[in-house]
Amino acid sequence: MTARRVAYQGEPGSNSHMVCKHHYPDWHTVPCASFEEVFAVVENGEAELAVIPIDNSIAGRVADIHHFLPTSDLYIIGEHFLRIQFNLMAPPGATLDTIKAVHSHVHALGQCRRVIRKHDLVPVIAGDTAGAAREVAEADDTTQAAIAPPLAAEIYGLHILARDVEDEEHNTTRFVVLSPEFVQAPRDEGPVVTSFVFNVRNLPAALYKALGGFATNGINMTKLESYMLGGHFAATQFLAEVDGHPEDPGLKSALEELAFFTTDVKILGVYPADPFRAD
C-alpha cells in the first residue's frame, strides 16, 4: 500500500516535522514552503492531512493560520502540544568562541535572546529554523551558527554547542491536524474541544449578547480572537474554542442562542482534547 501523506510548513528538522514524525510515524511527510501551500496540498489531494502550528505560549497566535482556516475546506480533527526545545548548533570544528552570527526564524531568535546576548552574536533572520540549520551546514563556516530543533542538527550534520537555549521553560506550541473530511469526535469518550468562527451583527452589544448563552449554560470558552473582514472596521469575525461537544445539551443551547446574534457560524472542528490541557 502507498504510505499516507501528512503535510507541514517548513523544512525537514523543523518543529512541525517533529510533530508529524511523532504522531504519524508511518506516514510520508510532505514539507511545504508556506502555510498557503500546506492548505493547497491537502485541498488538492496531494496529502491526506496537514499539521500546522496555531498558538505559542510566548509568541501568541500564528496569525496566517487564523486567516486561512475560516475560508478553507479543511477541518480540525485533532491537536497536539509540543514543548519547544532549541539548540545552538554549528558546523563541525566550530565552538562558542568562533561563532559570530546566529541564523533562525524571527520567532526563535526572539525566544532565545539570552544566549544571543551572552555570546554577543549577530542575529540573522531566516524563513525557517530547520532551513537556517541547512543553510549554515551548507556554508560550512565556523563563524556561523543556527538556532533550531534538535532533529535539525541530526539531519544536517551540525555540532550542538548548547542545548535548550530558549529563554522560557514553558515555551510550548499547539499544533492542529487538518483534514478535508469533517471527522467529529464522539461524545462521552473523554474531553472534547469545539472550534468555530462567527460574524456578529453590527448592533450595539452584539458580542455581549452573542456570548451570553455560553455563560448561562456553563460553557468554558478557552479562546476568543477577533479579525477584521475585508478591511472594514465595522465587520468583525471571531474565532472561538470551547470545552464540550455540540451535542451536549449546554453547548447545543449556547450555539443556538449564538445564531440569533450572528450572521454566520461555521464549525471548524470537534476533536479530542490533548492530555496536555489537563496538566
PDB file of C-alpha atoms in Angstrom:
ATOM      1  CA  MET A   1       0.000   0.000   0.000  1.00  0.00           C
ATOM      2  CA  THR A   2       1.140   3.557  -0.679  1.00  0.00           C
ATOM      3  CA  ALA A   3       2.069   5.390   2.523  1.00  0.00           C
ATOM      4  CA  ARG A   4      -0.363   8.073   3.554  1.00  0.00           C
ATOM      5  CA  ARG A   5       0.935  11.638   3.479  1.00  0.00           C
ATOM      6  CA  VAL A   6       0.906  14.446   6.023  1.00  0.00           C
ATOM      7  CA  ALA A   7       1.927  17.980   5.023  1.00  0.00           C
ATOM      8  CA  TYR A   8       3.627  20.622   7.150  1.00  0.00           C
ATOM      9  CA  GLN A   9       5.196  24.050   6.703  1.00  0.00           C
ATOM     10  CA  GLY A  10       8.978  24.208   6.919  1.00  0.00           C
ATOM     11  CA  GLU A  11      11.947  22.026   6.088  1.00  0.00           C
ATOM     12  CA  PRO A  12      12.941  18.611   7.458  1.00  0.00           C
ATOM     13  CA  GLY A  13      14.049  19.027  11.045  1.00  0.00           C
ATOM     14  CA  SER A  14      11.537  21.739  11.940  1.00  0.00           C
ATOM     15  CA  ASN A  15       9.208  21.511  14.942  1.00  0.00           C
ATOM     16  CA  SER A  16       6.284  20.785  12.639  1.00  0.00           C
ATOM     17  CA  HIS A  17       8.260  17.933  11.101  1.00  0.00           C
ATOM     18  CA  MET A  18       8.980  16.562  14.584  1.00  0.00           C
ATOM     19  CA  VAL A  19       5.260  16.560  15.451  1.00  0.00           C
ATOM     20  CA  CYS A  20       4.480  14.702  12.213  1.00  0.00           C
ATOM     21  CA  LYS A  21       7.151  12.081  12.873  1.00  0.00           C
ATOM     22  CA  HIS A  22       5.987  11.542  16.448  1.00  0.00           C
ATOM     23  CA  HIS A  23       2.245  11.268  15.849  1.00  0.00           C
ATOM     24  CA  TYR A  24       2.311   9.814  12.313  1.00  0.00           C
ATOM     25  CA  PRO A  25       5.496   7.701  12.290  1.00  0.00           C
ATOM     26  CA  ASP A  26       4.419   5.517   9.362  1.00  0.00           C
ATOM     27  CA  TRP A  27       3.249   8.387   7.153  1.00  0.00           C
ATOM     28  CA  HIS A  28       5.213  10.079   4.393  1.00  0.00           C
ATOM     29  CA  THR A  29       5.885  13.718   5.345  1.00  0.00           C
ATOM     30  CA  VAL A  30       5.416  16.477   2.766  1.00  0.00           C
ATOM     31  CA  PRO A  31       7.370  19.694   3.522  1.00  0.00           C
ATOM     32  CA  CYS A  32       5.866  22.917   2.171  1.00  0.00           C
ATOM     33  CA  ALA A  33       7.373  26.369   1.754  1.00  0.00           C
ATOM     34  CA  SER A  34       4.370  28.269   3.123  1.00  0.00           C
ATOM     35  CA  PHE A  35       1.163  27.773   5.079  1.00  0.00           C
ATOM     36  CA  GLU A  36      -0.779  28.595   1.933  1.00  0.00           C
ATOM     37  CA  GLU A  37       0.944  25.691   0.192  1.00  0.00           C
ATOM     38  CA  VAL A  38       0.113  23.369   3.095  1.00  0.00           C
ATOM     39  CA  PHE A  39      -3.592  24.115   2.748  1.00  0.00           C
ATOM     40  CA  ALA A  40      -3.431  23.743  -1.049  1.00  0.00           C
ATOM     41  CA  VAL A  41      -1.622  20.407  -0.882  1.00  0.00           C
ATOM     42  CA  VAL A  42      -4.355  18.878   1.282  1.00  0.00           C
ATOM     43  CA  GLU A  43      -7.244  20.511  -0.555  1.00  0.00           C
ATOM     44  CA  ASN A  44      -5.821  19.208  -3.863  1.00  0.00           C
ATOM     45  CA  GLY A  45      -5.492  15.669  -2.531  1.00  0.00           C
ATOM     46  CA  GLU A  46      -1.687  15.588  -2.606  1.00  0.00           C
ATOM     47  CA  ALA A  47      -1.734  14.816   1.135  1.00  0.00           C
ATOM     48  CA  GLU A  48      -4.397  13.359   3.377  1.00  0.00           C
ATOM     49  CA  LEU A  49      -3.667  15.526   6.438  1.00  0.00           C
ATOM     50  CA  ALA A  50      -1.799  18.648   7.488  1.00  0.00           C
ATOM     51  CA  VAL A  51      -0.154  19.516  10.796  1.00  0.00           C
ATOM     52  CA  ILE A  52       0.191  23.237  11.447  1.00  0.00           C
ATOM     53  CA  PRO A  53       1.090  25.408  14.466  1.00  0.00           C
ATOM     54  CA  ILE A  54      -1.709  27.640  15.691  1.00  0.00           C
ATOM     55  CA  ASP A  55      -0.574  29.084  19.042  1.00  0.00           C
ATOM     56  CA  ASN A  56       2.650  29.516  21.014  1.00  0.00           C
ATOM     57  CA  SER A  57       2.815  30.174  24.742  1.00  0.00           C
ATOM     58  CA  ILE A  58       5.274  33.052  24.200  1.00  0.00           C
ATOM     59  CA  ALA A  59       4.661  34.421  20.698  1.00  0.00           C
ATOM     60  CA  GLY A  60       0.869  34.013  20.793  1.00  0.00           C
ATOM     61  CA  ARG A  61      -1.250  33.127  17.790  1.00  0.00           C
ATOM     62  CA  VAL A  62       0.170  32.197  14.407  1.00  0.00           C
ATOM     63  CA  ALA A  63      -1.637  34.954  12.506  1.00  0.00           C
ATOM     64  CA  ASP A  64      -1.634  33.479   8.992  1.00  0.00           C
ATOM     65  CA  ILE A  65      -3.372  30.307  10.138  1.00  0.00           C
ATOM     66  CA  HIS A  66      -6.384  32.125  11.535  1.00  0.00           C
ATOM     67  CA  HIS A  67      -6.933  33.837   8.201  1.00  0.00           C
ATOM     68  CA  PHE A  68      -6.714  30.597   6.212  1.00  0.00           C
ATOM     69  CA  LEU A  69      -8.913  28.437   8.450  1.00  0.00           C
ATOM     70  CA  PRO A  70     -12.306  30.167   8.024  1.00  0.00           C
ATOM     71  CA  THR A  71     -12.144  30.171   4.218  1.00  0.00           C
ATOM     72  CA  SER A  72     -10.524  26.790   3.627  1.00  0.00           C
ATOM     73  CA  ASP A  73     -12.286  23.487   3.019  1.00  0.00           C
ATOM     74  CA  LEU A  74     -10.313  21.813   5.809  1.00  0.00           C
ATOM     75  CA  TYR A  75     -11.435  20.863   9.303  1.00  0.00           C
ATOM     76  CA  ILE A  76      -9.614  20.418  12.591  1.00  0.00           C
ATOM     77  CA  ILE A  77      -9.672  16.760  13.653  1.00  0.00           C
ATOM     78  CA  GLY A  78      -7.013  16.777  16.377  1.00  0.00           C
ATOM     79  CA  GLU A  79      -4.497  18.787  18.368  1.00  0.00           C
ATOM     80  CA  HIS A  80      -1.016  18.184  19.753  1.00  0.00           C
ATOM     81  CA  PHE A  81       1.184  20.232  22.079  1.00  0.00           C
ATOM     82  CA  LEU A  82       4.958  20.317  21.720  1.00  0.00           C
ATOM     83  CA  ARG A  83       7.401  21.579  24.321  1.00  0.00           C
ATOM     84  CA  ILE A  84       9.738  23.669  22.183  1.00  0.00           C
ATOM     85  CA  GLN A  85      13.435  22.884  22.536  1.00  0.00           C
ATOM     86  CA  PHE A  86      16.004  24.946  20.670  1.00  0.00           C
ATOM     87  CA  ASN A  87      19.686  24.088  20.372  1.00  0.00           C
ATOM     88  CA  LEU A  88      22.550  26.320  19.293  1.00  0.00           C
ATOM     89  CA  MET A  89      24.314  24.413  16.514  1.00  0.00           C
ATOM     90  CA  ALA A  90      27.175  24.997  14.080  1.00  0.00           C
ATOM     91  CA  PRO A  91      29.400  23.121  11.602  1.00  0.00           C
ATOM     92  CA  PRO A  92      31.962  20.634  12.990  1.00  0.00           C
ATOM     93  CA  GLY A  93      35.014  22.490  14.282  1.00  0.00           C
ATOM     94  CA  ALA A  94      33.042  25.494  15.487  1.00  0.00           C
ATOM     95  CA  THR A  95      32.995  26.467  19.168  1.00  0.00           C
ATOM     96  CA  LEU A  96      31.254  29.075  21.261  1.00  0.00           C
ATOM     97  CA  ASP A  97      34.346  31.210  20.770  1.00  0.00           C
ATOM     98  CA  THR A  98      34.419  31.009  16.970  1.00  0.00           C
ATOM     99  CA  ILE A  99      30.764  31.777  16.171  1.00  0.00           C
ATOM    100  CA  LYS A 100      29.860  35.388  15.406  1.00  0.00           C
ATOM    101  CA  ALA A 101      26.359  35.204  13.918  1.00  0.00           C
ATOM    102  CA  VAL A 102      23.299  33.049  14.535  1.00  0.00           C
ATOM    103  CA  HIS A 103      20.591  32.256  11.981  1.00  0.00           C
ATOM    104  CA  SER A 104      16.975  31.297  12.734  1.00  0.00           C
ATOM    105  CA  HIS A 105      13.316  32.165  12.303  1.00  0.00           C
ATOM    106  CA  VAL A 106      12.390  35.553  13.744  1.00  0.00           C
ATOM    107  CA  HIS A 107      10.242  33.956  16.463  1.00  0.00           C
ATOM    108  CA  ALA A 108      13.032  31.579  17.502  1.00  0.00           C
ATOM    109  CA  LEU A 109      15.505  34.450  17.726  1.00  0.00           C
ATOM    110  CA  GLY A 110      13.028  36.324  19.899  1.00  0.00           C
ATOM    111  CA  GLN A 111      12.599  33.311  22.165  1.00  0.00           C
ATOM    112  CA  CYS A 112      16.363  32.824  22.645  1.00  0.00           C
ATOM    113  CA  ARG A 113      17.587  36.341  23.429  1.00  0.00           C
ATOM    114  CA  ARG A 114      19.683  35.354  26.438  1.00  0.00           C
ATOM    115  CA  VAL A 115      22.085  33.064  24.636  1.00  0.00           C
ATOM    116  CA  ILE A 116      22.388  35.590  21.800  1.00  0.00           C
ATOM    117  CA  ARG A 117      23.310  38.363  24.241  1.00  0.00           C
ATOM    118  CA  LYS A 118      25.581  36.136  26.321  1.00  0.00           C
ATOM    119  CA  HIS A 119      27.778  35.278  23.337  1.00  0.00           C
ATOM    120  CA  ASP A 120      27.370  38.662  21.612  1.00  0.00           C
ATOM    121  CA  LEU A 121      26.009  37.070  18.434  1.00  0.00           C
ATOM    122  CA  VAL A 122      24.566  38.914  15.455  1.00  0.00           C
ATOM    123  CA  PRO A 123      21.039  37.581  14.776  1.00  0.00           C
ATOM    124  CA  VAL A 124      20.233  36.774  11.144  1.00  0.00           C
ATOM    125  CA  ILE A 125      16.583  36.162  10.247  1.00  0.00           C
ATOM    126  CA  ALA A 126      15.803  33.060   8.211  1.00  0.00           C
ATOM    127  CA  GLY A 127      12.494  31.802   6.876  1.00  0.00           C
ATOM    128  CA  ASP A 128      12.519  28.641   8.971  1.00  0.00           C
ATOM    129  CA  THR A 129      14.513  27.191  11.878  1.00  0.00           C
ATOM    130  CA  ALA A 130      15.378  23.981  10.050  1.00  0.00           C
ATOM    131  CA  GLY A 131      16.102  25.942   6.890  1.00  0.00           C
ATOM    132  CA  ALA A 132      18.548  28.071   8.879  1.00  0.00           C
ATOM    133  CA  ALA A 133      20.315  24.905  10.035  1.00  0.00           C
ATOM    134  CA  ARG A 134      20.551  23.638   6.462  1.00  0.00           C
ATOM    135  CA  GLU A 135      21.971  26.934   5.227  1.00  0.00           C
ATOM    136  CA  VAL A 136      24.590  27.016   7.999  1.00  0.00           C
ATOM    137  CA  ALA A 137      25.574  23.435   7.207  1.00  0.00           C
ATOM    138  CA  GLU A 138      25.929  24.232   3.502  1.00  0.00           C
ATOM    139  CA  ALA A 139      28.047  27.328   4.241  1.00  0.00           C
ATOM    140  CA  ASP A 140      30.391  25.251   6.470  1.00  0.00           C
ATOM    141  CA  ASP A 141      31.646  28.421   8.150  1.00  0.00           C
ATOM    142  CA  THR A 142      32.718  28.097  11.800  1.00  0.00           C
ATOM    143  CA  THR A 143      31.672  31.704  12.467  1.00  0.00           C
ATOM    144  CA  GLN A 144      28.035  30.923  11.606  1.00  0.00           C
ATOM    145  CA  ALA A 145      25.576  29.108  13.854  1.00  0.00           C
ATOM    146  CA  ALA A 146      21.870  28.322  13.875  1.00  0.00           C
ATOM    147  CA  ILE A 147      19.154  28.032  16.495  1.00  0.00           C
ATOM    148  CA  ALA A 148      16.960  25.093  15.567  1.00  0.00           C
ATOM    149  CA  PRO A 149      15.252  21.968  16.981  1.00  0.00           C
ATOM    150  CA  PRO A 150      17.494  19.005  17.930  1.00  0.00           C
ATOM    151  CA  LEU A 151      16.366  16.970  14.899  1.00  0.00           C
ATOM    152  CA  ALA A 152      17.848  19.579  12.548  1.00  0.00           C
ATOM    153  CA  ALA A 153      21.367  19.003  13.909  1.00  0.00           C
ATOM    154  CA  GLU A 154      20.981  15.279  13.237  1.00  0.00           C
ATOM    155  CA  ILE A 155      19.659  15.779   9.711  1.00  0.00           C
ATOM    156  CA  TYR A 156      22.196  18.374   8.597  1.00  0.00           C
ATOM    157  CA  GLY A 157      25.271  17.103  10.429  1.00  0.00           C
ATOM    158  CA  LEU A 158      25.741  20.078  12.749  1.00  0.00           C
ATOM    159  CA  HIS A 159      27.507  20.070  16.109  1.00  0.00           C
ATOM    160  CA  ILE A 160      25.406  21.153  19.098  1.00  0.00           C
ATOM    161  CA  LEU A 161      27.184  23.889  21.048  1.00  0.00           C
ATOM    162  CA  ALA A 162      24.438  24.497  23.640  1.00  0.00           C
ATOM    163  CA  ARG A 163      21.162  22.712  24.396  1.00  0.00           C
ATOM    164  CA  ASP A 164      17.797  24.111  25.466  1.00  0.00           C
ATOM    165  CA  VAL A 165      18.730  27.731  24.813  1.00  0.00           C
ATOM    166  CA  GLU A 166      15.134  29.002  24.841  1.00  0.00           C
ATOM    167  CA  ASP A 167      14.513  31.739  27.424  1.00  0.00           C
ATOM    168  CA  GLU A 168      11.376  30.208  28.953  1.00  0.00           C
ATOM    169  CA  GLU A 169      10.902  26.611  30.065  1.00  0.00           C
ATOM    170  CA  HIS A 170       7.177  26.790  29.360  1.00  0.00           C
ATOM    171  CA  ASN A 171       7.750  27.518  25.658  1.00  0.00           C
ATOM    172  CA  THR A 172       5.073  25.327  24.085  1.00  0.00           C
ATOM    173  CA  THR A 173       3.402  25.324  20.682  1.00  0.00           C
ATOM    174  CA  ARG A 174      -0.036  23.970  19.953  1.00  0.00           C
ATOM    175  CA  PHE A 175      -0.496  22.236  16.605  1.00  0.00           C
ATOM    176  CA  VAL A 176      -3.760  21.255  14.951  1.00  0.00           C
ATOM    177  CA  VAL A 177      -4.383  18.437  12.498  1.00  0.00           C
ATOM    178  CA  LEU A 178      -6.374  19.392   9.403  1.00  0.00           C
ATOM    179  CA  SER A 179      -8.403  17.099   7.163  1.00  0.00           C
ATOM    180  CA  PRO A 180     -10.659  17.624   4.133  1.00  0.00           C
ATOM    181  CA  GLU A 181     -13.159  15.365   5.890  1.00  0.00           C
ATOM    182  CA  PHE A 182     -15.226  16.560   8.841  1.00  0.00           C
ATOM    183  CA  VAL A 183     -14.433  13.883  11.429  1.00  0.00           C
ATOM    184  CA  GLN A 184     -16.326  14.609  14.628  1.00  0.00           C
ATOM    185  CA  ALA A 185     -15.049  13.198  17.914  1.00  0.00           C
ATOM    186  CA  PRO A 186     -17.591  11.005  19.740  1.00  0.00           C
ATOM    187  CA  ARG A 187     -19.329  12.160  22.898  1.00  0.00           C
ATOM    188  CA  ASP A 188     -18.590  10.682  26.315  1.00  0.00           C
ATOM    189  CA  GLU A 189     -15.196   9.268  25.366  1.00  0.00           C
ATOM    190  CA  GLY A 190     -13.069  11.930  27.000  1.00  0.00           C
ATOM    191  CA  PRO A 191     -12.729  15.723  26.865  1.00  0.00           C
ATOM    192  CA  VAL A 192     -13.610  17.374  23.555  1.00  0.00           C
ATOM    193  CA  VAL A 193     -12.802  20.799  22.073  1.00  0.00           C
ATOM    194  CA  THR A 194     -15.122  22.563  19.628  1.00  0.00           C
ATOM    195  CA  SER A 195     -13.651  25.286  17.401  1.00  0.00           C
ATOM    196  CA  PHE A 196     -15.818  27.662  15.375  1.00  0.00           C
ATOM    197  CA  VAL A 197     -15.891  31.076  13.717  1.00  0.00           C
ATOM    198  CA  PHE A 198     -18.766  33.557  13.689  1.00  0.00           C
ATOM    199  CA  ASN A 199     -19.580  37.072  12.473  1.00  0.00           C
ATOM    200  CA  VAL A 200     -21.546  39.315  14.808  1.00  0.00           C
ATOM    201  CA  ARG A 201     -24.270  41.603  13.577  1.00  0.00           C
ATOM    202  CA  ASN A 202     -23.304  45.287  13.555  1.00  0.00           C
ATOM    203  CA  LEU A 203     -25.505  46.147  16.524  1.00  0.00           C
ATOM    204  CA  PRO A 204     -24.819  47.621  19.978  1.00  0.00           C
ATOM    205  CA  ALA A 205     -23.723  44.939  22.484  1.00  0.00           C
ATOM    206  CA  ALA A 206     -23.952  42.263  19.775  1.00  0.00           C
ATOM    207  CA  LEU A 207     -20.882  40.392  21.022  1.00  0.00           C
ATOM    208  CA  TYR A 208     -22.067  40.551  24.631  1.00  0.00           C
ATOM    209  CA  LYS A 209     -25.417  39.121  23.635  1.00  0.00           C
ATOM    210  CA  ALA A 210     -23.852  36.502  21.350  1.00  0.00           C
ATOM    211  CA  LEU A 211     -21.685  35.169  24.165  1.00  0.00           C
ATOM    212  CA  GLY A 212     -24.369  35.308  26.813  1.00  0.00           C
ATOM    213  CA  GLY A 213     -25.596  31.811  26.038  1.00  0.00           C
ATOM    214  CA  PHE A 214     -22.201  30.304  26.829  1.00  0.00           C
ATOM    215  CA  ALA A 215     -22.202  31.902  30.270  1.00  0.00           C
ATOM    216  CA  THR A 216     -25.773  30.942  31.151  1.00  0.00           C
ATOM    217  CA  ASN A 217     -25.198  27.365  30.006  1.00  0.00           C
ATOM    218  CA  GLY A 218     -21.932  26.991  31.942  1.00  0.00           C
ATOM    219  CA  ILE A 219     -19.710  26.555  28.881  1.00  0.00           C
ATOM    220  CA  ASN A 220     -15.986  27.211  29.333  1.00  0.00           C
ATOM    221  CA  MET A 221     -14.664  29.324  26.452  1.00  0.00           C
ATOM    222  CA  THR A 222     -10.896  28.851  26.155  1.00  0.00           C
ATOM    223  CA  LYS A 223     -10.243  31.099  23.139  1.00  0.00           C
ATOM    224  CA  LEU A 224     -11.834  34.197  21.618  1.00  0.00           C
ATOM    225  CA  GLU A 225      -9.983  36.200  18.964  1.00  0.00           C
ATOM    226  CA  SER A 226     -11.230  38.888  16.589  1.00  0.00           C
ATOM    227  CA  TYR A 227     -10.343  39.747  12.976  1.00  0.00           C
ATOM    228  CA  MET A 228     -11.347  42.497  10.615  1.00  0.00           C
ATOM    229  CA  LEU A 229     -13.120  41.388   7.452  1.00  0.00           C
ATOM    230  CA  GLY A 230     -12.263  42.848   4.064  1.00  0.00           C
ATOM    231  CA  GLY A 231     -10.578  45.887   5.563  1.00  0.00           C
ATOM    232  CA  HIS A 232     -13.842  47.142   7.086  1.00  0.00           C
ATOM    233  CA  PHE A 233     -13.632  48.158  10.719  1.00  0.00           C
ATOM    234  CA  ALA A 234     -17.348  47.543  11.215  1.00  0.00           C
ATOM    235  CA  ALA A 235     -17.181  43.926  10.057  1.00  0.00           C
ATOM    236  CA  THR A 236     -15.626  41.632  12.618  1.00  0.00           C
ATOM    237  CA  GLN A 237     -15.114  37.886  12.653  1.00  0.00           C
ATOM    238  CA  PHE A 238     -14.367  35.896  15.790  1.00  0.00           C
ATOM    239  CA  LEU A 239     -12.587  32.595  16.263  1.00  0.00           C
ATOM    240  CA  ALA A 240     -13.690  30.772  19.396  1.00  0.00           C
ATOM    241  CA  GLU A 241     -12.939  27.498  21.133  1.00  0.00           C
ATOM    242  CA  VAL A 242     -14.940  25.925  23.921  1.00  0.00           C
ATOM    243  CA  ASP A 243     -14.791  22.817  26.051  1.00  0.00           C
ATOM    244  CA  GLY A 244     -17.506  20.368  25.134  1.00  0.00           C
ATOM    245  CA  HIS A 245     -19.336  18.636  22.301  1.00  0.00           C
ATOM    246  CA  PRO A 246     -22.027  20.343  20.155  1.00  0.00           C
ATOM    247  CA  GLU A 247     -24.407  17.506  21.069  1.00  0.00           C
ATOM    248  CA  ASP A 248     -24.033  18.236  24.780  1.00  0.00           C
ATOM    249  CA  PRO A 249     -27.262  19.964  25.918  1.00  0.00           C
ATOM    250  CA  GLY A 250     -25.493  23.035  27.304  1.00  0.00           C
ATOM    251  CA  LEU A 251     -23.289  23.690  24.275  1.00  0.00           C
ATOM    252  CA  LYS A 252     -26.130  22.910  21.899  1.00  0.00           C
ATOM    253  CA  SER A 253     -28.276  25.584  23.559  1.00  0.00           C
ATOM    254  CA  ALA A 254     -25.388  28.071  23.573  1.00  0.00           C
ATOM    255  CA  LEU A 255     -24.776  27.611  19.842  1.00  0.00           C
ATOM    256  CA  GLU A 256     -28.487  28.011  19.109  1.00  0.00           C
ATOM    257  CA  GLU A 257     -28.512  31.282  21.050  1.00  0.00           C
ATOM    258  CA  LEU A 258     -25.339  32.408  19.275  1.00  0.00           C
ATOM    259  CA  ALA A 259     -27.112  32.079  15.919  1.00  0.00           C
ATOM    260  CA  PHE A 260     -29.635  34.775  16.895  1.00  0.00           C
ATOM    261  CA  PHE A 261     -26.934  37.448  17.142  1.00  0.00           C
ATOM    262  CA  THR A 262     -24.624  36.452  14.287  1.00  0.00           C
ATOM    263  CA  THR A 263     -24.704  36.437  10.502  1.00  0.00           C
ATOM    264  CA  ASP A 264     -22.740  33.237  10.119  1.00  0.00           C
ATOM    265  CA  VAL A 265     -21.414  30.401  12.298  1.00  0.00           C
ATOM    266  CA  LYS A 266     -19.027  27.759  10.969  1.00  0.00           C
ATOM    267  CA  ILE A 267     -17.847  24.785  12.988  1.00  0.00           C
ATOM    268  CA  LEU A 268     -14.139  24.259  12.245  1.00  0.00           C
ATOM    269  CA  GLY A 269     -13.740  21.087  14.258  1.00  0.00           C
ATOM    270  CA  VAL A 270     -14.934  18.861  17.082  1.00  0.00           C
ATOM    271  CA  TYR A 271     -11.918  16.910  18.264  1.00  0.00           C
ATOM    272  CA  PRO A 272     -10.377  15.168  21.292  1.00  0.00           C
ATOM    273  CA  ALA A 273      -8.614  17.495  23.739  1.00  0.00           C
ATOM    274  CA  ASP A 274      -4.917  16.749  24.029  1.00  0.00           C
ATOM    275  CA  PRO A 275      -3.974  15.374  27.501  1.00  0.00           C
ATOM    276  CA  PHE A 276      -1.604  18.364  27.821  1.00  0.00           C
ATOM    277  CA  ARG A 277      -4.622  20.530  28.648  1.00  0.00           C
ATOM    278  CA  ALA A 278      -5.111  18.631  31.893  1.00  0.00           C
ATOM    279  CA  ASP A 279      -1.536  19.223  33.130  1.00  0.00           C
TER     280      ASP A 279
END
